[in-house]
CSV table of C-alpha atoms and ligand atoms in Angstrom, one decimal:
chain,number,residue,atom,x,y,z
V,1,MET,CA,-0.2,0.0,0.0
V,2,ILE,CA,2.6,2.1,1.1
V,3,ARG,CA,4.7,1.4,-2.0
V,4,LEU,CA,2.0,2.3,-3.9
V,5,SER,CA,1.5,5.4,-3.0
V,6,VAL,CA,5.3,6.2,-2.8
V,7,ILE,CA,5.4,5.2,-6.8
V,8,THR,CA,2.0,7.4,-7.3
V,9,GLY,CA,3.4,10.3,-6.3
V,10,VAL,CA,6.9,10.0,-7.7
V,11,LEU,CA,5.0,9.5,-11.7
V,12,LEU,CA,2.5,12.6,-10.2
V,13,ILE,CA,5.7,14.6,-9.9
V,14,SER,CA,7.7,13.2,-12.9
V,15,MET,CA,4.1,14.4,-14.6
V,16,SER,CA,3.9,17.8,-13.5
V,17,ALA,CA,7.8,18.2,-14.0
V,18,LEU,CA,6.7,17.1,-17.6
V,19,LEU,CA,4.0,19.6,-17.9
V,20,LYS,CA,5.8,22.2,-16.7
V,21,ALA,CA,8.9,21.8,-18.7
V,22,GLN,CA,6.5,21.4,-21.7
V,23,GLN,CA,4.6,25.4,-20.3
V,24,GLY,CA,7.8,26.7,-19.5
V,25,ALA,CA,10.4,28.9,-21.3
V,26,PRO,CA,13.8,27.4,-22.5
V,27,SER,CA,16.6,28.0,-20.1
V,28,TRP,CA,18.1,30.9,-22.1
V,29,ALA,CA,14.0,32.8,-22.6
V,30,GLU,CA,13.9,32.5,-19.0
V,31,GLU,CA,12.9,35.4,-17.2
V,32,SER,CA,10.1,37.2,-14.7
V,33,ALA,CA,7.5,39.7,-15.2
V,34,ALA,CA,9.0,42.3,-14.1
V,35,ARG,CA,12.6,41.8,-15.1
V,36,LYS,CA,10.5,42.0,-18.4
V,37,GLU,CA,8.7,45.1,-17.0
V,38,ALA,CA,12.2,46.5,-16.1
V,39,ARG,CA,13.7,46.3,-20.0
V,40,MET,CA,10.8,47.5,-22.3
V,41,SER,CA,10.0,50.0,-19.5
V,42,TRP,CA,11.9,53.0,-21.8
V,43,TRP,CA,10.0,51.8,-24.8
V,44,THR,CA,6.3,52.1,-22.4
V,45,HIS,CA,7.4,55.0,-22.0
V,46,ASP,CA,7.7,56.8,-24.9
V,47,ARG,CA,5.1,56.1,-26.7
V,48,PHE,CA,5.6,57.0,-30.3
V,49,GLY,CA,8.2,55.8,-33.0
V,50,MET,CA,9.2,56.7,-36.4
V,51,PHE,CA,8.7,53.1,-39.3
V,52,ILE,CA,10.8,53.4,-41.9
V,53,HIS,CA,9.9,51.8,-44.9
V,54,TRP,CA,12.6,52.2,-48.2
V,55,GLY,CA,14.4,49.8,-50.8
V,56,ILE,CA,14.9,50.2,-54.4
V,57,TYR,CA,10.5,49.4,-54.9
V,58,ALA,CA,10.5,52.8,-53.7
V,59,LEU,CA,11.8,53.1,-57.7
V,60,PRO,CA,8.6,52.2,-59.3
V,61,GLY,CA,7.2,53.4,-56.4
V,62,ARG,CA,3.8,51.5,-56.4
V,63,HIS,CA,4.1,49.9,-53.1
V,64,GLU,CA,6.2,47.6,-51.5
V,65,TRP,CA,4.8,44.7,-52.6
V,66,VAL,CA,5.1,45.9,-56.4
V,67,LYS,CA,7.0,43.2,-57.0
V,68,ARG,CA,4.4,40.2,-56.0
V,69,ASN,CA,1.2,42.3,-56.6
V,70,GLU,CA,2.7,42.5,-60.2
V,71,HIS,CA,4.4,39.2,-60.5
V,72,ILE,CA,7.8,40.8,-61.7
V,73,SER,CA,10.5,38.6,-62.6
V,74,ASP,CA,13.5,38.9,-60.8
V,75,GLU,CA,15.0,40.5,-64.3
V,76,ALA,CA,13.1,43.0,-64.8
V,77,TYR,CA,13.0,43.8,-60.6
V,78,ALA,CA,16.9,44.4,-61.5
V,79,LYS,CA,16.6,47.6,-63.5
V,80,TYR,CA,15.2,49.2,-60.1
V,81,PHE,CA,18.5,48.2,-58.0
V,82,GLU,CA,20.4,49.3,-61.1
V,83,HIS,CA,19.4,52.5,-60.7
V,84,PHE,CA,18.9,52.6,-57.2
V,85,ASP,CA,21.0,56.4,-56.5
V,86,PRO,CA,19.1,58.6,-53.8
V,87,ASP,CA,21.8,61.2,-54.4
V,88,LEU,CA,20.0,63.7,-51.8
V,89,TYR,CA,19.4,61.2,-48.7
V,90,ASN,CA,20.3,62.5,-45.5
V,91,PRO,CA,19.3,61.0,-42.8
V,92,VAL,CA,20.3,63.4,-40.9
V,93,GLU,CA,18.0,65.7,-41.7
V,94,TRP,CA,15.0,62.8,-41.4
V,95,ALA,CA,16.3,62.6,-38.0
V,96,ALA,CA,15.1,65.9,-37.2
V,97,LYS,CA,12.4,65.2,-38.3
V,98,ALA,CA,11.4,62.6,-36.2
V,99,ARG,CA,12.5,64.2,-32.8
V,100,ALA,CA,11.0,67.5,-34.2
V,101,ALA,CA,7.9,64.9,-34.3
V,102,GLY,CA,8.3,63.5,-31.0
V,103,MET,CA,9.2,60.4,-31.8
V,104,LYS,CA,11.8,59.2,-30.0
V,105,TYR,CA,13.0,55.6,-31.5
V,106,VAL,CA,13.1,54.5,-35.5
V,107,VAL,CA,12.5,51.3,-36.7
V,108,VAL,CA,14.0,50.4,-40.4
V,109,THR,CA,14.0,48.1,-43.3
V,110,THR,CA,17.2,46.9,-43.3
V,111,LYS,CA,15.3,44.0,-45.9
V,112,HIS,CA,11.6,43.8,-47.0
V,113,HIS,CA,10.4,40.7,-49.1
V,114,ASP,CA,11.3,41.3,-52.2
V,115,GLY,CA,15.3,40.7,-50.7
V,116,PHE,CA,17.3,43.8,-51.2
V,117,CYS,CA,19.6,44.6,-48.2
V,118,LEU,CA,20.7,48.6,-47.2
V,119,TRP,CA,23.1,47.4,-45.4
V,120,ASP,CA,26.5,46.1,-46.7
V,121,SER,CA,26.2,42.7,-45.5
V,122,LYS,CA,28.7,39.6,-46.2
V,123,VAL,CA,26.1,37.2,-47.4
V,124,THR,CA,25.1,38.6,-50.0
V,125,ASP,CA,25.5,40.4,-53.8
V,126,TYR,CA,21.9,41.8,-53.5
V,127,LYS,CA,22.8,44.5,-51.6
V,128,VAL,CA,22.9,48.9,-51.5
V,129,THR,CA,26.8,48.8,-51.7
V,130,ASN,CA,26.0,47.0,-55.2
V,131,THR,CA,24.2,49.7,-56.3
V,132,PRO,CA,25.6,53.0,-58.3
V,133,TYR,CA,24.4,54.5,-54.7
V,134,GLY,CA,27.3,52.2,-53.3
V,135,LYS,CA,27.3,53.2,-49.6
V,136,ASP,CA,26.0,50.9,-46.7
V,137,LEU,CA,22.5,53.1,-45.7
V,138,ILE,CA,22.5,51.9,-42.5
V,139,ALA,CA,25.5,52.6,-40.8
V,140,MET,CA,24.8,56.4,-41.6
V,141,LEU,CA,21.0,56.6,-40.4
V,142,VAL,CA,22.1,54.3,-37.1
V,143,LYS,CA,24.4,57.5,-36.7
V,144,ALA,CA,22.2,60.1,-37.3
V,145,PHE,CA,19.5,59.5,-35.8
V,146,ARG,CA,21.7,58.8,-32.7
V,147,ASP,CA,22.8,61.5,-32.8
V,148,GLU,CA,19.1,63.2,-32.4
V,149,GLY,CA,18.5,61.2,-28.9
V,150,ILE,CA,16.6,58.9,-31.2
V,151,ARG,CA,16.9,54.6,-30.5
V,152,VAL,CA,17.4,52.9,-33.2
V,153,GLY,CA,15.4,49.6,-34.1
V,154,PHE,CA,15.5,47.2,-37.1
V,155,TYR,CA,12.8,45.9,-39.2
V,156,TYR,CA,14.6,42.2,-40.8
V,157,SER,CA,11.9,40.8,-43.4
V,158,LEU,CA,11.7,37.3,-43.0
V,159,ILE,CA,10.2,36.6,-46.2
V,160,ASP,CA,12.8,37.0,-49.2
V,161,TRP,CA,11.8,37.0,-52.7
V,162,HIS,CA,15.2,37.3,-53.8
V,163,HIS,CA,17.2,34.2,-52.3
V,164,PRO,CA,17.3,31.4,-54.5
V,165,ASP,CA,17.0,29.0,-51.3
V,166,PHE,CA,14.0,30.4,-50.5
V,167,THR,CA,11.0,28.5,-51.2
V,168,VAL,CA,8.2,29.1,-53.5
V,169,ASP,CA,4.7,29.7,-51.3
V,170,ARG,CA,1.7,30.8,-52.3
V,171,ILE,CA,2.7,35.1,-51.3
V,172,HIS,CA,6.1,34.3,-53.8
V,173,PRO,CA,5.6,36.5,-57.0
V,174,ALA,CA,6.4,33.6,-58.5
V,175,TRP,CA,3.7,31.6,-57.2
V,176,THR,CA,1.1,30.5,-59.9
V,177,GLY,CA,-0.7,27.9,-58.0
V,178,ASP,CA,-0.1,25.7,-60.5
V,179,MET,CA,1.6,22.9,-57.9
V,180,GLU,CA,3.7,20.8,-60.7
V,181,LYS,CA,5.4,24.4,-61.8
V,182,VAL,CA,5.8,24.9,-57.9
V,183,ALA,CA,7.6,21.7,-57.1
V,184,SER,CA,9.8,22.4,-59.8
V,185,LEU,CA,10.5,25.8,-59.2
V,186,ASN,CA,11.6,24.2,-55.7
V,187,ALA,CA,13.7,21.8,-56.1
V,188,PRO,CA,16.4,23.2,-56.3
V,189,ARG,CA,15.8,25.5,-53.1
V,190,ASN,CA,17.0,24.3,-49.2
V,191,MET,CA,15.2,26.7,-47.0
V,192,GLU,CA,18.0,24.8,-44.2
V,193,ARG,CA,20.8,27.3,-46.1
V,194,TYR,CA,17.8,29.8,-45.9
V,195,ARG,CA,17.6,30.3,-42.2
V,196,LYS,CA,21.9,29.9,-42.4
V,197,TYR,CA,21.1,33.0,-44.4
V,198,MET,CA,18.6,34.4,-41.7
V,199,ARG,CA,20.5,33.5,-38.7
V,200,GLU,CA,24.5,34.9,-40.4
V,201,GLN,CA,22.2,38.4,-41.2
V,202,LEU,CA,20.6,39.1,-38.0
V,203,THR,CA,24.0,38.3,-36.1
V,204,GLU,CA,25.6,40.8,-38.8
V,205,LEU,CA,22.6,43.7,-38.4
V,206,LEU,CA,23.1,42.7,-34.3
V,207,THR,CA,27.2,42.9,-33.7
V,208,SER,CA,27.9,46.0,-36.8
V,209,TYR,CA,25.7,48.8,-35.6
V,210,GLY,CA,25.8,48.8,-31.3
V,211,GLN,CA,22.8,48.2,-29.4
V,212,ILE,CA,19.7,48.1,-31.0
V,213,ASP,CA,16.4,48.3,-29.0
V,214,GLU,CA,13.5,46.9,-31.2
V,215,LEU,CA,13.8,44.0,-33.8
V,216,PHE,CA,10.5,44.2,-36.3
V,217,LEU,CA,10.7,40.6,-38.0
V,218,ASP,CA,7.9,39.7,-40.3
V,219,PHE,CA,5.8,38.2,-41.1
V,220,SER,CA,4.9,34.7,-40.3
V,221,TYR,CA,1.8,33.3,-42.2
V,222,PRO,CA,1.4,29.3,-41.3
V,223,GLY,CA,-0.7,27.2,-43.2
V,224,ALA,CA,-1.2,25.5,-46.6
V,225,ASN,CA,1.2,26.8,-48.6
V,226,GLY,CA,2.5,28.9,-46.0
V,227,LYS,CA,5.9,29.6,-43.6
V,228,GLY,CA,5.2,29.7,-40.2
V,229,ASN,CA,7.9,29.0,-36.9
V,230,GLU,CA,9.5,26.0,-38.1
V,231,ASP,CA,10.3,26.8,-41.6
V,232,TRP,CA,11.8,30.4,-39.7
V,233,GLY,CA,13.6,28.0,-37.5
V,234,ALA,CA,12.2,31.2,-35.0
V,235,GLU,CA,13.7,29.5,-31.6
V,236,GLU,CA,16.7,28.9,-32.5
V,237,LEU,CA,16.6,33.0,-34.3
V,238,LEU,CA,14.8,34.5,-31.3
V,239,LYS,CA,18.0,32.8,-29.2
V,240,LEU,CA,20.6,34.3,-31.0
V,241,ILE,CA,19.1,37.1,-31.0
V,242,ARG,CA,18.2,37.4,-27.2
V,243,LYS,CA,22.4,36.0,-26.6
V,244,LEU,CA,23.7,39.0,-29.2
V,245,GLN,CA,21.8,41.3,-27.7
V,246,PRO,CA,19.8,40.2,-24.0
V,247,GLN,CA,17.5,44.1,-24.3
V,248,ILE,CA,16.1,44.4,-27.2
V,249,ILE,CA,12.2,44.2,-27.6
V,250,VAL,CA,11.0,41.9,-30.2
V,251,ASP,CA,7.6,41.7,-32.3
V,252,ASN,CA,5.5,39.0,-32.1
V,253,ARG,CA,5.2,38.2,-35.7
V,254,LEU,CA,7.9,34.2,-35.9
V,255,ASP,CA,4.4,32.6,-35.2
V,256,LEU,CA,5.5,31.8,-31.4
V,257,ASP,CA,2.3,33.6,-30.4
V,258,ASP,CA,1.0,30.8,-28.2
V,259,LYS,CA,4.3,30.8,-26.2
V,260,ASP,CA,4.3,33.9,-23.6
V,261,TRP,CA,8.4,33.9,-24.4
V,262,GLY,CA,8.3,34.2,-28.2
V,263,TRP,CA,7.4,37.5,-28.2
V,264,ASP,CA,7.3,40.8,-26.5
V,265,PHE,CA,4.6,43.2,-28.0
V,266,VAL,CA,1.6,42.4,-29.8
V,267,THR,CA,1.7,44.2,-33.4
V,268,PRO,CA,-2.2,45.6,-34.8
V,269,GLU,CA,-0.9,46.6,-38.2
V,270,GLN,CA,-3.1,49.6,-39.7
V,271,PHE,CA,-6.2,49.0,-37.7
V,272,MET,CA,-6.6,50.6,-33.8
V,273,PRO,CA,-8.1,48.0,-31.3
V,274,GLN,CA,-11.5,48.7,-29.8
V,275,GLU,CA,-9.4,48.6,-26.5
V,276,TRP,CA,-6.2,47.8,-24.9
V,277,PRO,CA,-5.4,44.2,-26.6
V,278,THR,CA,-5.0,40.6,-24.5
V,279,VAL,CA,-2.9,37.4,-24.3
V,280,ARG,CA,-4.1,34.6,-22.5
V,281,GLY,CA,-6.5,37.2,-20.7
V,282,LYS,CA,-3.8,39.6,-20.2
V,283,ARG,CA,-3.1,43.1,-21.2
V,284,VAL,CA,0.1,43.2,-23.1
V,285,PRO,CA,2.4,45.6,-24.6
V,286,TRP,CA,1.1,46.8,-27.9
V,287,GLU,CA,2.1,48.4,-30.5
V,288,THR,CA,0.6,49.2,-33.9
V,289,CYS,CA,2.2,50.2,-36.8
V,290,GLN,CA,0.1,53.1,-39.5
V,291,THR,CA,1.0,54.6,-42.9
V,292,PHE,CA,0.1,58.0,-43.8
V,293,SER,CA,-1.7,56.5,-47.2
V,294,GLY,CA,-1.3,52.9,-46.9
V,295,SER,CA,1.0,52.1,-48.3
V,296,TRP,CA,4.7,51.4,-46.7
V,297,GLY,CA,7.0,52.2,-49.3
V,298,TYR,CA,7.1,55.6,-51.5
V,299,TYR,CA,3.3,55.3,-53.6
V,300,ARG,CA,3.7,58.2,-56.1
V,301,ASP,CA,-0.2,57.9,-56.9
V,302,GLU,CA,-1.3,57.9,-53.9
V,303,TYR,CA,-4.4,59.7,-52.9
V,304,SER,CA,-5.7,58.1,-49.8
V,305,TRP,CA,-3.5,60.0,-47.4
V,306,LYS,CA,-4.5,60.9,-43.0
V,307,SER,CA,-4.9,64.7,-42.3
V,308,VAL,CA,-2.7,66.1,-39.6
V,309,HIS,CA,-5.7,65.6,-37.3
V,310,GLN,CA,-6.2,61.9,-38.0
V,311,LEU,CA,-2.8,61.3,-37.1
V,312,ILE,CA,-2.6,63.0,-34.4
V,313,VAL,CA,-6.2,61.5,-33.0
V,314,MET,CA,-4.3,58.0,-34.1
V,315,LEU,CA,-1.3,58.9,-31.5
V,316,ILE,CA,-4.0,59.6,-28.5
V,317,GLU,CA,-5.8,57.1,-29.0
V,318,THR,CA,-3.4,54.5,-29.1
V,319,VAL,CA,-1.9,55.7,-25.9
V,320,SER,CA,-5.5,55.8,-24.4
V,321,LYS,CA,-5.6,52.3,-24.7
V,322,GLY,CA,-1.8,51.8,-23.2
V,323,GLY,CA,0.0,51.5,-26.5
V,324,ASN,CA,2.9,52.6,-28.7
V,325,LEU,CA,2.1,54.0,-32.5
V,326,LEU,CA,5.1,53.0,-35.1
V,327,LEU,CA,4.3,55.4,-37.7
V,328,ASN,CA,5.3,54.6,-40.9
V,329,VAL,CA,7.4,57.1,-43.3
V,330,GLY,CA,7.7,55.9,-47.2
V,331,PRO,CA,11.0,58.4,-48.9
V,332,THR,CA,11.1,59.0,-52.3
V,333,ALA,CA,14.0,57.2,-54.7
V,334,ARG,CA,16.1,60.3,-54.2
V,335,GLY,CA,16.4,59.7,-50.8
V,336,VAL,CA,13.9,62.1,-49.4
V,337,PHE,CA,10.3,62.6,-47.6
V,338,ASP,CA,8.0,63.6,-49.9
V,339,GLU,CA,6.0,67.1,-49.1
V,340,ARG,CA,3.0,65.5,-48.1
V,341,ALA,CA,5.1,63.8,-45.1
V,342,VAL,CA,6.5,66.4,-44.3
V,343,GLU,CA,4.0,68.3,-43.9
V,344,ARG,CA,2.4,65.8,-41.7
V,345,LEU,CA,5.5,65.2,-40.0
V,346,ASP,CA,4.9,69.3,-39.2
V,347,GLY,CA,2.1,68.9,-38.1
V,348,ILE,CA,2.7,66.3,-35.2
V,349,ALA,CA,5.7,68.5,-34.2
V,350,ASP,CA,3.2,71.4,-33.9
V,351,TRP,CA,1.3,69.8,-31.7
V,352,MET,CA,4.1,67.8,-29.6
V,353,LYS,CA,5.6,70.8,-28.8
V,354,PHE,CA,3.2,71.6,-26.7
V,355,HIS,CA,1.0,68.7,-25.9
V,356,SER,CA,3.7,65.7,-25.7
V,357,ARG,CA,3.4,65.5,-21.8
V,358,SER,CA,0.1,63.6,-22.3
V,359,ILE,CA,1.9,61.2,-24.2
V,360,TYR,CA,5.4,60.5,-22.5
V,361,GLY,CA,5.1,58.1,-19.5
V,362,CYS,CA,1.4,58.3,-20.5
V,363,THR,CA,-1.2,55.2,-20.7
V,364,GLN,CA,-4.7,54.0,-19.6
V,365,ALA,CA,-6.7,56.2,-17.5
V,366,PRO,CA,-8.2,54.4,-14.2
V,367,GLU,CA,-11.8,53.1,-14.8
V,368,GLU,CA,-12.5,55.2,-11.9
V,369,PHE,CA,-12.2,58.4,-14.2
V,370,LYS,CA,-15.0,59.0,-16.9
V,371,VAL,CA,-14.7,59.7,-20.2
V,372,PRO,CA,-16.4,63.1,-20.5
V,373,GLN,CA,-17.9,63.7,-24.3
V,374,ASN,CA,-16.2,63.7,-27.4
V,375,SER,CA,-12.9,63.7,-25.6
V,376,LEU,CA,-10.0,60.7,-25.0
V,377,LEU,CA,-7.6,60.5,-21.6
V,378,THR,CA,-4.7,59.4,-20.8
V,379,TYR,CA,-3.3,59.8,-18.0
V,380,ASN,CA,0.3,59.6,-16.1
V,381,PRO,CA,0.4,57.3,-13.1
V,382,GLU,CA,3.7,58.4,-12.4
V,383,THR,CA,2.7,62.2,-12.1
V,384,LYS,CA,-1.1,61.8,-11.3
V,385,ARG,CA,-2.1,63.9,-13.7
V,386,LEU,CA,-5.2,62.9,-16.4
V,387,TYR,CA,-5.2,63.9,-20.0
V,388,ILE,CA,-8.1,65.5,-21.2
V,389,HIS,CA,-8.2,65.1,-25.0
V,390,VAL,CA,-11.3,67.3,-26.7
V,391,LEU,CA,-11.8,66.4,-29.5
V,392,GLU,CA,-14.8,68.6,-30.2
V,393,TRP,CA,-14.4,71.9,-28.8
V,394,PRO,CA,-17.9,72.0,-26.9
V,395,PHE,CA,-19.2,76.0,-25.9
V,396,LYS,CA,-17.9,77.6,-22.1
V,397,SER,CA,-17.8,73.9,-20.2
V,398,LEU,CA,-17.3,70.3,-20.3
V,399,HIS,CA,-19.2,67.6,-17.6
V,400,LEU,CA,-16.1,65.6,-16.1
V,401,PRO,CA,-19.1,62.6,-14.9
V,402,GLY,CA,-18.2,62.0,-11.6
V,403,TYR,CA,-15.2,63.9,-10.5
V,404,ARG,CA,-16.1,65.8,-7.7
V,405,GLY,CA,-13.3,65.6,-5.0
V,406,LYS,CA,-10.8,64.6,-7.2
V,407,ILE,CA,-9.1,67.9,-8.9
V,408,LYS,CA,-6.8,69.5,-7.2
V,409,TYR,CA,-5.4,71.4,-10.6
V,410,ALA,CA,-6.8,71.9,-13.8
V,411,GLN,CA,-4.9,73.6,-16.7
V,412,LEU,CA,-4.8,74.1,-20.6
V,413,LEU,CA,-1.6,72.2,-21.9
V,414,ASN,CA,-0.6,74.7,-24.5
V,415,ASP,CA,-0.7,77.5,-22.2
V,416,GLY,CA,-0.9,76.5,-18.8
V,417,SER,CA,-3.4,79.0,-17.8
V,418,GLU,CA,-5.4,78.3,-15.9
V,419,LEU,CA,-9.5,76.5,-15.8
V,420,ARG,CA,-12.0,77.2,-13.3
V,421,TYR,CA,-14.2,75.2,-12.4
V,422,THR,CA,-16.8,74.3,-9.9
V,423,THR,CA,-19.0,71.4,-8.9
V,424,ASN,CA,-23.0,71.2,-10.1
V,425,THR,CA,-23.1,74.6,-10.9
V,426,THR,CA,-22.6,76.9,-14.0
V,427,PRO,CA,-19.5,79.0,-13.9
V,428,GLY,CA,-22.7,81.7,-14.1
V,429,GLY,CA,-23.2,80.0,-10.8
V,430,SER,CA,-27.1,79.0,-11.5
V,431,THR,CA,-27.8,75.3,-11.0
V,432,THR,CA,-27.2,72.8,-14.1
V,433,GLU,CA,-30.3,70.5,-13.7
V,434,ASN,CA,-28.5,67.6,-15.9
V,435,SER,CA,-25.4,67.1,-13.5
V,436,GLY,CA,-25.1,65.7,-10.4
V,437,ALA,CA,-23.7,66.3,-7.1
V,438,GLU,CA,-20.6,64.4,-8.4
V,439,ASP,CA,-20.2,66.1,-10.9
V,440,VAL,CA,-17.6,68.7,-12.0
V,441,ILE,CA,-17.9,71.3,-14.9
V,442,LEU,CA,-14.5,72.9,-16.4
V,443,SER,CA,-15.1,76.8,-17.3
V,444,LEU,CA,-13.9,76.8,-21.0
V,445,PRO,CA,-13.2,79.5,-23.2
V,446,VAL,CA,-15.0,80.3,-26.5
V,447,ARG,CA,-12.8,80.2,-28.8
V,448,LYS,CA,-10.9,76.7,-29.4
V,449,PRO,CA,-7.1,77.1,-27.5
V,450,GLY,CA,-3.9,75.8,-30.0
V,451,GLY,CA,-3.7,73.1,-31.6
V,452,GLU,CA,-5.1,70.2,-33.4
V,453,VAL,CA,-6.2,68.6,-31.0
V,454,PRO,CA,-6.5,71.5,-26.7
V,455,VAL,CA,-5.6,68.6,-23.5
V,456,ILE,CA,-6.8,69.8,-20.1
V,457,GLU,CA,-4.0,68.8,-17.9
V,458,ILE,CA,-5.7,67.7,-14.5
V,459,PHE,CA,-3.8,67.7,-11.5
V,460,LEU,CA,-5.0,64.7,-9.0
V,461,GLU,CA,-6.0,65.1,-5.9
F,501,GLC,C1,2.9,44.2,-43.4
F,501,GLC,C2,3.2,43.9,-45.0
F,501,GLC,C3,4.8,44.4,-45.4
F,501,GLC,C4,4.8,46.0,-44.4
F,501,GLC,C5,4.6,45.4,-42.5
F,501,GLC,C6,4.7,46.2,-41.8
F,501,GLC,O1,3.3,42.2,-42.9
F,501,GLC,O2,3.8,42.9,-46.1
F,501,GLC,O3,4.8,45.6,-46.3
F,501,GLC,O4,6.1,45.7,-43.7
F,501,GLC,O5,2.8,44.9,-42.3
F,501,GLC,O6,3.5,46.0,-40.9
């Protein structure tokens, strides 16, 4: 009897150990929640970054997927490589624009799906140093942005439509759906060699340019004729990345979503979540990447550009739900931000100059603060200040439901001018009919104050 229960006990213990090992992180990926939070603290503080999609697709100027969208052969696509010469490229200007717009980090495409490399990679000829331009674009960019105090992150495409070992799949430009043709195209291709190529390239990127703060790997499409974590050798890749740059923050596109240790943040793309995204019931760090006009690479004839107002609201809304915004610029083939991008960046800069306090270090407001009409709230837990972003300027007063006793002081953020307030009476003194005893009424100037979106800063009790 005793023997039996000992055996059962041993069995139970070893079974639970097995289960734990299966669910738990491999030793190289072990990290406490507190350490992860500390590792990511600059990122959750800074909130706003610049994405840059640049490559030889800037020459056709019709989307960074042009090779696939128009099923362009390698031979036909070569003309863009042969003519790539961004003579006006001056990343010092880019970095100055980013800083003025309040962007605290940059994530630049080192290689996009077309396989073209913007740095002087030793393991391929398909790189910028072999184009007429001839210089390492990444090295110059890294220096310029760091000099402006902006952190540097890299985008690296897992997909590669140029590499001879990358198998043709359903999103490859050579895909026709004719499975016999696909099989014959794939016969000489060897993903094992491609995985080695990726490891070598990531090693170059993560050892040649100093500290890299974010890595944006793109992207997985598992399932029939797609590619997922096994195709990338995702675990091995992530292990290498963590070894080379232990502090780096990695996105969730390696197809390791079911593992808590397989990613640092989620990446809603060109999409605003309804609320703070959760994974397995827990709120997670998130960064939405967004474009000015729809495509990521320079697109000359695209006319769906968002307004400055829309972009500012997008930034505020992101922070109001606890997220980061990575806003993309697609420079031209001459190497500049085109005038439509400059206009947007300058507009954001005008607003950020006076309002960045409601963005940096801010997050979703605690639930006890109801969102006033036509507004978005952010909150700084360190300074205990609440920010009301007023999207439609009301006439003379703003009703704050349930705020009584919670406000120490209130001011407009653009000029630091006091906003007086009363509880359940109008500024003139008469009781309003539809405000409760717990409510506060802020007295506002009739004219909308300066800036696209006025912000009210509340010092909480
Ligand atoms: C998508 C697209 C790509 C873009 C990326 C940005 O995955 O394939 O062109 O670089 O999103 O998040």
